[in-house]
Amino acid sequence: RCRSDDSSWPSDSSVCSGQARRRPCRGAGMGVKLTRLEVVKGLEPLATFSTARLRRLFEQYEAECSIPALWERAFYELIDCWDDSPAACAKAFQILDTDGNGAIDAREVMASMAVLSRGHLTDRMALLFDMFDLNKEGTISFEDCTVLLSRTLLGLHKLVGFNLPPDAVINNLVFQVWRSARKHKASRIAVKDWHRWWSYDVIVRNLLRCFTYSPEEARGLPTPDQFESVNYSKGITQDEGGKPFVAVSRFVPKDQS
């Protein structure tokens, strides 16, 4: 698994940190200056999809592909955004294939594309939920949600240089989804439970703000005064590699000079 060298993770504010180029992001809350993360050079076409178009693409993938991995040829044919340039597709595939095994995780790529897609945040996050509703019953399990968050964050790490949190933080995120839904870990949650968590959670909303292109995309959602703050890093002192883990309460842009 690809990991960032920076093991920091926000405890209660913005999670907009990473090695990608940044642009100022309007409407920073809680006195924190947010930035909009830019897509890694060579992967820009993946951020041009509307949410509706990406949903159709995902439905096509499910209908035509029987395995979770995509080889370069399948990637080129399925994700048709390369302007008939196999060379551009090959470059993008090489960037995403971080372990060099000649295949990439389709859901990982499309989940991160869903976050970056152009559409209302509710539609994006509903699509993300549906991508990991493997039984097509309108619900996901605790384990499904763990995979959802892990693969989405890993995909964002590759697309925009987003710093990955330790697995323990991801596990805390999933537990909070279930707490918010007031359900036992053995129960499954519906999309309304998923919506209740992410739409009120300050960390998720500040992350999504980095990929919001107009006020209309967040219209009707809870406002900052309604956000709920949870310290997902509490009690975590090391990452998976045994290195000290430091949770930062606010995002301070790194020196780009």
GROMACS .gro file of C-alpha atoms in nm:
model
  257
    1ARG     CA    1   0.000   0.000   0.000
    2CYS     CA    2   0.124   0.340  -0.093
    3ARG     CA    3   0.173   0.565   0.207
    4SER     CA    4   0.267   0.929   0.239
    5ASP     CA    5   0.579   1.015   0.433
    6ASP     CA    6   0.372   1.265   0.632
    7SER     CA    7   0.182   1.070   0.895
    8SER     CA    8  -0.011   1.367   1.030
    9TRP     CA    9  -0.392   1.362   1.025
   10PRO     CA   10  -0.631   1.632   1.137
   11SER     CA   11  -0.812   1.574   1.464
   12ASP     CA   12  -1.100   1.817   1.431
   13SER     CA   13  -1.063   2.043   1.132
   14SER     CA   14  -0.950   2.036   0.771
   15VAL     CA   15  -0.798   1.732   0.607
   16CYS     CA   16  -0.681   1.923   0.302
   17SER     CA   17  -0.315   1.835   0.322
   18GLY     CA   18  -0.085   1.668   0.075
   19GLN     CA   19   0.197   1.705  -0.170
   20ALA     CA   20  -0.012   1.820  -0.466
   21ARG     CA   21  -0.028   2.180  -0.582
   22ARG     CA   22  -0.290   2.389  -0.405
   23ARG     CA   23  -0.530   2.672  -0.478
   24PRO     CA   24  -0.705   2.879  -0.210
   25CYS     CA   25  -1.043   2.735  -0.119
   26ARG     CA   26  -1.319   2.982  -0.033
   27GLY     CA   27  -1.520   2.974   0.285
   28ALA     CA   28  -1.263   2.835   0.527
   29GLY     CA   29  -1.432   2.754   0.858
   30MET     CA   30  -1.310   2.758   1.216
   31GLY     CA   31  -1.036   3.010   1.127
   32VAL     CA   32  -0.856   2.760   0.906
   33LYS     CA   33  -0.732   2.847   0.560
   34LEU     CA   34  -0.832   2.563   0.331
   35THR     CA   35  -0.692   2.492  -0.011
   36ARG     CA   36  -0.827   2.316  -0.317
   37LEU     CA   37  -0.605   2.024  -0.410
   38GLU     CA   38  -0.509   1.993  -0.774
   39VAL     CA   39  -0.498   1.665  -0.959
   40VAL     CA   40  -0.158   1.507  -1.022
   41LYS     CA   41  -0.022   1.590  -1.366
   42GLY     CA   42  -0.129   1.325  -1.614
   43LEU     CA   43  -0.447   1.233  -1.424
   44GLU     CA   44  -0.644   1.551  -1.499
   45PRO     CA   45  -0.892   1.380  -1.737
   46LEU     CA   46  -1.017   1.168  -1.447
   47ALA     CA   47  -1.146   1.484  -1.275
   48THR     CA   48  -1.358   1.599  -1.571
   49PHE     CA   49  -1.653   1.364  -1.522
   50SER     CA   50  -1.995   1.475  -1.407
   51THR     CA   51  -2.143   1.260  -1.132
   52ALA     CA   52  -2.417   1.140  -1.366
   53ARG     CA   53  -2.166   1.038  -1.634
   54LEU     CA   54  -1.951   0.859  -1.379
   55ARG     CA   55  -2.254   0.666  -1.251
   56ARG     CA   56  -2.323   0.545  -1.605
   57LEU     CA   57  -1.957   0.448  -1.638
   58PHE     CA   58  -1.969   0.250  -1.313
   59GLU     CA   59  -2.285   0.070  -1.425
   60GLN     CA   60  -2.110  -0.019  -1.749
   61TYR     CA   61  -1.812  -0.151  -1.552
   62GLU     CA   62  -2.035  -0.371  -1.338
   63ALA     CA   63  -2.216  -0.506  -1.644
   64GLU     CA   64  -1.904  -0.579  -1.850
   65CYS     CA   65  -1.624  -0.654  -1.604
   66SER     CA   66  -1.627  -0.966  -1.391
   67ILE     CA   67  -1.311  -0.891  -1.190
   68PRO     CA   68  -1.219  -0.596  -0.965
   69ALA     CA   69  -0.894  -0.518  -1.147
   70LEU     CA   70  -0.841  -0.325  -1.468
   71TRP     CA   71  -0.552  -0.384  -1.704
   72GLU     CA   72  -0.426  -0.096  -1.917
   73ARG     CA   73  -0.632  -0.190  -2.224
   74ALA     CA   74  -0.952  -0.220  -2.020
   75PHE     CA   75  -0.873   0.107  -1.842
   76TYR     CA   76  -0.835   0.283  -2.178
   77GLU     CA   77  -1.155   0.141  -2.322
   78LEU     CA   78  -1.373   0.181  -2.014
   79ILE     CA   79  -1.268   0.526  -1.894
   80ASP     CA   80  -1.302   0.704  -2.226
   81CYS     CA   81  -1.148   1.042  -2.151
   82TRP     CA   82  -0.808   1.026  -2.320
   83ASP     CA   83  -0.892   1.198  -2.653
   84ASP     CA   84  -0.790   0.884  -2.844
   85SER     CA   85  -0.441   0.907  -2.695
   86PRO     CA   86  -0.314   0.568  -2.578
   87ALA     CA   87   0.006   0.742  -2.466
   88ALA     CA   88  -0.185   0.969  -2.225
   89CYS     CA   89  -0.374   0.670  -2.092
   90ALA     CA   90  -0.053   0.471  -2.049
   91LYS     CA   91   0.101   0.755  -1.849
   92ALA     CA   92  -0.203   0.778  -1.622
   93PHE     CA   93  -0.212   0.402  -1.576
   94GLN     CA   94   0.155   0.398  -1.477
   95ILE     CA   95   0.091   0.665  -1.212
   96LEU     CA   96  -0.202   0.470  -1.066
   97ASP     CA   97  -0.027   0.132  -1.079
   98THR     CA   98   0.190   0.211  -0.777
   99ASP     CA   99   0.292  -0.149  -0.712
  100GLY     CA  100   0.380  -0.211  -1.077
  101ASN     CA  101   0.180  -0.533  -1.115
  102GLY     CA  102   0.011  -0.424  -1.437
  103ALA     CA  103  -0.337  -0.385  -1.285
  104ILE     CA  104  -0.529  -0.122  -1.089
  105ASP     CA  105  -0.829  -0.144  -0.855
  106ALA     CA  106  -1.134  -0.027  -1.050
  107ARG     CA  107  -1.340   0.074  -0.746
  108GLU     CA  108  -1.046   0.256  -0.592
  109VAL     CA  109  -1.008   0.470  -0.902
  110MET     CA  110  -1.378   0.533  -0.959
  111ALA     CA  111  -1.443   0.603  -0.589
  112SER     CA  112  -1.186   0.882  -0.590
  113MET     CA  113  -1.330   1.004  -0.921
  114ALA     CA  114  -1.672   1.020  -0.754
  115VAL     CA  115  -1.535   1.257  -0.489
  116LEU     CA  116  -1.379   1.477  -0.760
  117SER     CA  117  -1.676   1.461  -0.998
  118ARG     CA  118  -1.891   1.761  -1.089
  119GLY     CA  119  -2.228   1.739  -0.918
  120HIS     CA  120  -2.409   1.795  -0.590
  121LEU     CA  121  -2.223   1.648  -0.292
  122THR     CA  122  -2.527   1.437  -0.202
  123ASP     CA  123  -2.519   1.275  -0.547
  124ARG     CA  124  -2.143   1.215  -0.529
  125MET     CA  125  -2.157   1.054  -0.188
  126ALA     CA  126  -2.462   0.845  -0.283
  127LEU     CA  127  -2.268   0.715  -0.583
  128LEU     CA  128  -1.975   0.636  -0.356
  129PHE     CA  129  -2.208   0.438  -0.129
  130ASP     CA  130  -2.356   0.248  -0.424
  131MET     CA  131  -2.011   0.152  -0.551
  132PHE     CA  132  -1.955  -0.055  -0.237
  133ASP     CA  133  -2.310  -0.188  -0.203
  134LEU     CA  134  -2.191  -0.519  -0.342
  135ASN     CA  135  -2.517  -0.705  -0.277
  136LYS     CA  136  -2.727  -0.430  -0.439
  137GLU     CA  137  -2.964  -0.428  -0.142
  138GLY     CA  138  -2.931  -0.058  -0.062
  139THR     CA  139  -2.719  -0.128   0.247
  140ILE     CA  140  -2.355  -0.184   0.336
  141SER     CA  141  -2.188  -0.365   0.625
  142PHE     CA  142  -1.923  -0.239   0.866
  143GLU     CA  143  -1.660  -0.423   0.660
  144ASP     CA  144  -1.795  -0.276   0.334
  145CYS     CA  145  -1.769   0.074   0.480
  146THR     CA  146  -1.412   0.009   0.593
  147VAL     CA  147  -1.322  -0.090   0.238
  148LEU     CA  148  -1.512   0.212   0.103
  149LEU     CA  149  -1.316   0.462   0.310
  150SER     CA  150  -0.981   0.285   0.272
  151ARG     CA  151  -0.999   0.261  -0.107
  152THR     CA  152  -1.143   0.607  -0.154
  153LEU     CA  153  -0.869   0.767   0.054
  154LEU     CA  154  -0.602   0.561  -0.122
  155GLY     CA  155  -0.743   0.669  -0.458
  156LEU     CA  156  -0.737   1.034  -0.350
  157HIS     CA  157  -0.379   0.985  -0.233
  158LYS     CA  158  -0.287   0.885  -0.587
  159LEU     CA  159  -0.496   1.148  -0.765
  160VAL     CA  160  -0.420   1.455  -0.557
  161GLY     CA  161  -0.136   1.366  -0.320
  162PHE     CA  162  -0.374   1.343  -0.026
  163ASN     CA  163  -0.204   1.223   0.295
  164LEU     CA  164  -0.331   0.888   0.417
  165PRO     CA  165  -0.425   0.839   0.781
  166PRO     CA  166  -0.330   0.523   0.975
  167ASP     CA  167  -0.572   0.232   0.953
  168ALA     CA  168  -0.671   0.297   1.314
  169VAL     CA  169  -0.808   0.637   1.216
  170ILE     CA  170  -1.007   0.483   0.930
  171ASN     CA  171  -1.147   0.228   1.174
  172ASN     CA  172  -1.253   0.513   1.405
  173LEU     CA  173  -1.424   0.685   1.113
  174VAL     CA  174  -1.626   0.372   1.038
  175PHE     CA  175  -1.722   0.329   1.404
  176GLN     CA  176  -1.852   0.686   1.404
  177VAL     CA  177  -2.069   0.613   1.100
  178TRP     CA  178  -2.240   0.341   1.302
  179ARG     CA  179  -2.262   0.555   1.615
  180SER     CA  180  -2.424   0.831   1.413
  181ALA     CA  181  -2.677   0.579   1.280
  182ARG     CA  182  -2.726   0.440   1.633
  183LYS     CA  183  -2.675   0.088   1.509
  184HIS     CA  184  -2.477  -0.212   1.628
  185LYS     CA  185  -2.162  -0.301   1.439
  186ALA     CA  186  -2.327  -0.621   1.315
  187SER     CA  187  -2.609  -0.421   1.153
  188ARG     CA  188  -2.603  -0.275   0.804
  189ILE     CA  189  -2.656   0.091   0.723
  190ALA     CA  190  -2.860   0.248   0.445
  191VAL     CA  191  -2.764   0.547   0.234
  192LYS     CA  192  -2.965   0.777   0.466
  193ASP     CA  193  -2.742   0.667   0.757
  194TRP     CA  194  -2.432   0.730   0.546
  195HIS     CA  195  -2.567   1.074   0.452
  196ARG     CA  196  -2.638   1.159   0.815
  197TRP     CA  197  -2.274   1.094   0.905
  198TRP     CA  198  -2.080   1.262   0.626
  199SER     CA  199  -2.306   1.565   0.588
  200TYR     CA  200  -2.261   1.667   0.954
  201ASP     CA  201  -1.902   1.555   1.009
  202VAL     CA  202  -1.664   1.853   1.009
  203ILE     CA  203  -1.364   1.657   0.877
  204VAL     CA  204  -1.555   1.506   0.586
  205ARG     CA  205  -1.721   1.833   0.496
  206ASN     CA  206  -1.391   2.023   0.503
  207LEU     CA  207  -1.236   1.757   0.282
  208LEU     CA  208  -1.525   1.780   0.036
  209ARG     CA  209  -1.494   2.158   0.034
  210CYS     CA  210  -1.156   2.112  -0.131
  211PHE     CA  211  -1.339   1.948  -0.423
  212THR     CA  212  -1.642   2.177  -0.438
  213TYR     CA  213  -1.660   2.398  -0.744
  214SER     CA  214  -1.972   2.607  -0.677
  215PRO     CA  215  -2.200   2.686  -0.380
  216GLU     CA  216  -2.486   2.501  -0.551
  217GLU     CA  217  -2.303   2.170  -0.502
  218ALA     CA  218  -2.354   2.199  -0.125
  219ARG     CA  219  -2.696   2.364  -0.128
  220GLY     CA  220  -2.938   2.221   0.127
  221LEU     CA  221  -2.669   2.049   0.335
  222PRO     CA  222  -2.596   2.126   0.703
  223THR     CA  223  -2.414   2.455   0.756
  224PRO     CA  224  -2.086   2.493   0.953
  225ASP     CA  225  -2.269   2.588   1.272
  226GLN     CA  226  -2.435   2.246   1.259
  227PHE     CA  227  -2.118   2.044   1.202
  228GLU     CA  228  -2.012   1.781   1.453
  229SER     CA  229  -1.648   1.745   1.556
  230VAL     CA  230  -1.493   1.410   1.646
  231ASN     CA  231  -1.127   1.350   1.729
  232TYR     CA  232  -1.061   1.039   1.522
  233SER     CA  233  -0.693   1.038   1.620
  234LYS     CA  234  -0.744   1.018   1.995
  235GLY     CA  235  -0.520   0.755   2.153
  236ILE     CA  236  -0.329   0.682   1.830
  237THR     CA  237   0.045   0.736   1.874
  238GLN     CA  238   0.198   0.534   1.587
  239ASP     CA  239   0.124   0.459   1.225
  240GLU     CA  240   0.138   0.113   1.067
  241GLY     CA  241   0.515   0.147   1.019
  242GLY     CA  242   0.574   0.218   1.386
  243LYS     CA  243   0.656   0.584   1.323
  244PRO     CA  244   0.523   0.850   1.562
  245PHE     CA  245   0.181   0.968   1.452
  246VAL     CA  246   0.091   1.332   1.513
  247ALA     CA  247  -0.265   1.452   1.464
  248VAL     CA  248  -0.287   1.816   1.366
  249SER     CA  249  -0.593   2.014   1.465
  250ARG     CA  250  -0.572   2.251   1.174
  251PHE     CA  251  -0.421   2.263   0.828
  252VAL     CA  252  -0.122   2.487   0.775
  253PRO     CA  253  -0.003   2.494   0.410
  254LYS     CA  254   0.348   2.367   0.366
  255ASP     CA  255   0.613   2.590   0.217
  256GLN     CA  256   0.587   2.537  -0.159
  257SER     CA  257   0.901   2.732  -0.243
   0.00000   0.00000   0.00000
